């Protein structure tokens, strides 16, 4: 039997890569089948409906909210960073992505702290749960991120100018 993607004249390295890919794909399919079997065997049918509803809502939120928002943000960011080089635009995009992820991770902690630890005398707040000021930490993180991104964008701009000057002199 001849495999369709492997030619007889292909170098030995290409065949090895194909076999490694095929083995990894087969291993992935086996792991996926094991996970699906374990899920269906251990979750009661009533909860399967809840899981299916959760997956449907997650798909709607992803495609209905997150994708349009990130598309709009990307378009707006392209207009804001129009004069920057592609490297500098990538730095700005990366910094905003890191900031968004950290904010998404920190927002539940801030909200839980507001709910579980109301301020004021006689609030009955448990001081051992959710210690620290997460809102302040998030604010400090954003300030540090903006300053670091601005410094890296400026350094990339200076490096780009110097390398253009050297190219024109020689």
GROMACS .gro file of C-alpha atoms in nm:
model
  170
    1UNK     CA    1   0.000   0.000   0.000
    2UNK     CA    2   0.136   0.335  -0.098
    3UNK     CA    3   0.062   0.640   0.117
    4UNK     CA    4  -0.069   0.934  -0.088
    5UNK     CA    5   0.154   1.204   0.061
    6UNK     CA    6   0.480   1.009   0.049
    7UNK     CA    7   0.653   0.989  -0.285
    8UNK     CA    8   0.916   0.734  -0.360
    9UNK     CA    9   1.161   1.011  -0.450
   10UNK     CA   10   1.100   1.200  -0.124
   11UNK     CA   11   1.403   1.229   0.101
   12UNK     CA   12   1.413   1.009   0.409
   13UNK     CA   13   1.361   1.309   0.637
   14UNK     CA   14   1.023   1.387   0.478
   15UNK     CA   15   0.902   1.032   0.531
   16UNK     CA   16   1.007   1.043   0.893
   17UNK     CA   17   0.820   1.369   0.947
   18UNK     CA   18   0.510   1.223   0.785
   19UNK     CA   19   0.520   0.914   1.006
   20UNK     CA   20   0.574   1.123   1.319
   21UNK     CA   21   0.277   1.341   1.225
   22UNK     CA   22   0.062   1.036   1.154
   23UNK     CA   23   0.160   0.875   1.485
   24UNK     CA   24   0.085   1.196   1.678
   25UNK     CA   25  -0.250   1.229   1.500
   26UNK     CA   26  -0.340   0.870   1.584
   27UNK     CA   27  -0.235   0.924   1.945
   28UNK     CA   28  -0.451   1.237   1.959
   29UNK     CA   29  -0.751   1.048   1.823
   30UNK     CA   30  -0.705   0.773   2.081
   31UNK     CA   31  -0.683   1.029   2.364
   32UNK     CA   32  -0.992   1.209   2.233
   33UNK     CA   33  -1.186   0.884   2.214
   34UNK     CA   34  -1.082   0.791   2.568
   35UNK     CA   35  -1.190   1.134   2.697
   36UNK     CA   36  -1.529   1.117   2.523
   37UNK     CA   37  -1.589   0.764   2.649
   38UNK     CA   38  -1.494   0.863   3.004
   39UNK     CA   39  -1.715   1.170   2.989
   40UNK     CA   40  -2.018   0.982   2.861
   41UNK     CA   41  -1.966   0.697   3.108
   42UNK     CA   42  -1.928   0.917   3.418
   43UNK     CA   43  -2.169   1.206   3.362
   44UNK     CA   44  -2.539   1.139   3.426
   45UNK     CA   45  -2.772   1.206   3.131
   46UNK     CA   46  -2.940   1.498   3.309
   47UNK     CA   47  -2.607   1.677   3.338
   48UNK     CA   48  -2.527   1.611   2.972
   49UNK     CA   49  -2.808   1.851   2.881
   50UNK     CA   50  -2.655   2.115   3.106
   51UNK     CA   51  -2.312   2.060   2.954
   52UNK     CA   52  -2.458   2.088   2.605
   53UNK     CA   53  -2.636   2.411   2.701
   54UNK     CA   54  -2.314   2.550   2.849
   55UNK     CA   55  -2.123   2.464   2.531
   56UNK     CA   56  -2.392   2.630   2.318
   57UNK     CA   57  -2.380   2.947   2.528
   58UNK     CA   58  -2.000   2.946   2.518
   59UNK     CA   59  -2.012   2.922   2.139
   60UNK     CA   60  -2.263   3.207   2.119
   61UNK     CA   61  -2.057   3.427   2.350
   62UNK     CA   62  -1.741   3.351   2.155
   63UNK     CA   63  -1.886   3.408   1.810
   64UNK     CA   64  -2.142   3.670   1.906
   65UNK     CA   65  -1.944   3.885   2.148
   66UNK     CA   66  -1.572   3.810   2.163
   67UNK     CA   67  -1.498   3.781   1.791
   68UNK     CA   68  -1.679   4.104   1.693
   69UNK     CA   69  -1.518   4.292   1.982
   70UNK     CA   70  -1.168   4.174   1.900
   71UNK     CA   71  -1.225   4.250   1.531
   72UNK     CA   72  -1.335   4.603   1.616
   73UNK     CA   73  -1.044   4.645   1.857
   74UNK     CA   74  -0.801   4.522   1.593
   75UNK     CA   75  -0.937   4.765   1.335
   76UNK     CA   76  -0.926   5.053   1.580
   77UNK     CA   77  -0.578   4.960   1.689
   78UNK     CA   78  -0.461   4.956   1.328
   79UNK     CA   79  -0.586   5.313   1.290
   80UNK     CA   80  -0.428   5.423   1.617
   81UNK     CA   81  -0.089   5.274   1.533
   82UNK     CA   82  -0.089   5.377   1.167
   83UNK     CA   83   0.247   5.555   1.173
   84UNK     CA   84   0.429   5.278   1.356
   85UNK     CA   85   0.633   5.003   1.196
   86UNK     CA   86   0.493   4.649   1.190
   87UNK     CA   87   0.726   4.550   1.475
   88UNK     CA   88   0.603   4.837   1.689
   89UNK     CA   89   0.242   4.753   1.606
   90UNK     CA   90   0.308   4.395   1.713
   91UNK     CA   91   0.451   4.514   2.043
   92UNK     CA   92   0.141   4.726   2.109
   93UNK     CA   93  -0.090   4.439   2.016
   94UNK     CA   94   0.102   4.196   2.235
   95UNK     CA   95   0.094   4.432   2.532
   96UNK     CA   96  -0.279   4.484   2.495
   97UNK     CA   97  -0.335   4.111   2.466
   98UNK     CA   98  -0.135   4.044   2.784
   99UNK     CA   99  -0.324   4.321   2.963
  100UNK     CA  100  -0.660   4.185   2.851
  101UNK     CA  101  -0.577   3.833   2.965
  102UNK     CA  102  -0.452   3.949   3.305
  103UNK     CA  103  -0.763   4.166   3.344
  104UNK     CA  104  -0.986   3.870   3.257
  105UNK     CA  105  -0.806   3.663   3.519
  106UNK     CA  106  -0.818   3.935   3.783
  107UNK     CA  107  -1.175   4.055   3.734
  108UNK     CA  108  -1.336   3.756   3.909
  109UNK     CA  109  -1.105   3.803   4.207
  110UNK     CA  110  -1.196   4.171   4.233
  111UNK     CA  111  -1.566   4.091   4.210
  112UNK     CA  112  -1.538   3.808   4.466
  113UNK     CA  113  -1.353   4.039   4.701
  114UNK     CA  114  -1.631   4.296   4.671
  115UNK     CA  115  -1.897   4.034   4.743
  116UNK     CA  116  -1.721   3.837   5.016
  117UNK     CA  117  -1.553   4.121   5.199
  118UNK     CA  118  -1.788   4.416   5.230
  119UNK     CA  119  -1.619   4.708   5.399
  120UNK     CA  120  -1.734   4.886   5.706
  121UNK     CA  121  -1.778   4.811   6.074
  122UNK     CA  122  -1.972   4.500   6.157
  123UNK     CA  123  -1.957   4.367   5.804
  124UNK     CA  124  -1.848   4.026   5.926
  125UNK     CA  125  -1.587   4.001   5.653
  126UNK     CA  126  -1.341   3.716   5.672
  127UNK     CA  127  -0.998   3.872   5.646
  128UNK     CA  128  -0.828   3.544   5.566
  129UNK     CA  129  -1.008   3.501   5.235
  130UNK     CA  130  -0.896   3.692   4.927
  131UNK     CA  131  -0.618   3.883   5.096
  132UNK     CA  132  -0.467   4.176   4.915
  133UNK     CA  133  -0.597   4.460   4.706
  134UNK     CA  134  -0.653   4.307   4.364
  135UNK     CA  135  -0.788   4.624   4.206
  136UNK     CA  136  -0.477   4.819   4.308
  137UNK     CA  137  -0.253   4.537   4.186
  138UNK     CA  138  -0.432   4.534   3.852
  139UNK     CA  139  -0.394   4.911   3.822
  140UNK     CA  140  -0.023   4.892   3.900
  141UNK     CA  141   0.013   4.610   3.648
  142UNK     CA  142  -0.148   4.820   3.373
  143UNK     CA  143   0.076   5.119   3.451
  144UNK     CA  144   0.388   4.902   3.440
  145UNK     CA  145   0.267   4.734   3.120
  146UNK     CA  146   0.200   5.065   2.945
  147UNK     CA  147   0.536   5.210   3.048
  148UNK     CA  148   0.723   4.894   2.945
  149UNK     CA  149   0.540   4.873   2.611
  150UNK     CA  150   0.607   5.241   2.540
  151UNK     CA  151   0.977   5.195   2.619
  152UNK     CA  152   1.004   4.889   2.394
  153UNK     CA  153   0.816   5.066   2.112
  154UNK     CA  154   1.049   5.366   2.144
  155UNK     CA  155   1.356   5.141   2.148
  156UNK     CA  156   1.232   4.955   1.841
  157UNK     CA  157   1.174   5.287   1.667
  158UNK     CA  158   1.524   5.410   1.747
  159UNK     CA  159   1.679   5.082   1.639
  160UNK     CA  160   1.483   5.097   1.315
  161UNK     CA  161   1.603   5.451   1.242
  162UNK     CA  162   1.967   5.366   1.312
  163UNK     CA  163   1.960   5.061   1.092
  164UNK     CA  164   1.808   5.270   0.808
  165UNK     CA  165   2.085   5.529   0.849
  166UNK     CA  166   2.355   5.260   0.836
  167UNK     CA  167   2.204   5.108   0.524
  168UNK     CA  168   2.206   5.441   0.342
  169UNK     CA  169   2.566   5.528   0.441
  170UNK     CA  170   2.728   5.215   0.305
   0.00000   0.00000   0.00000
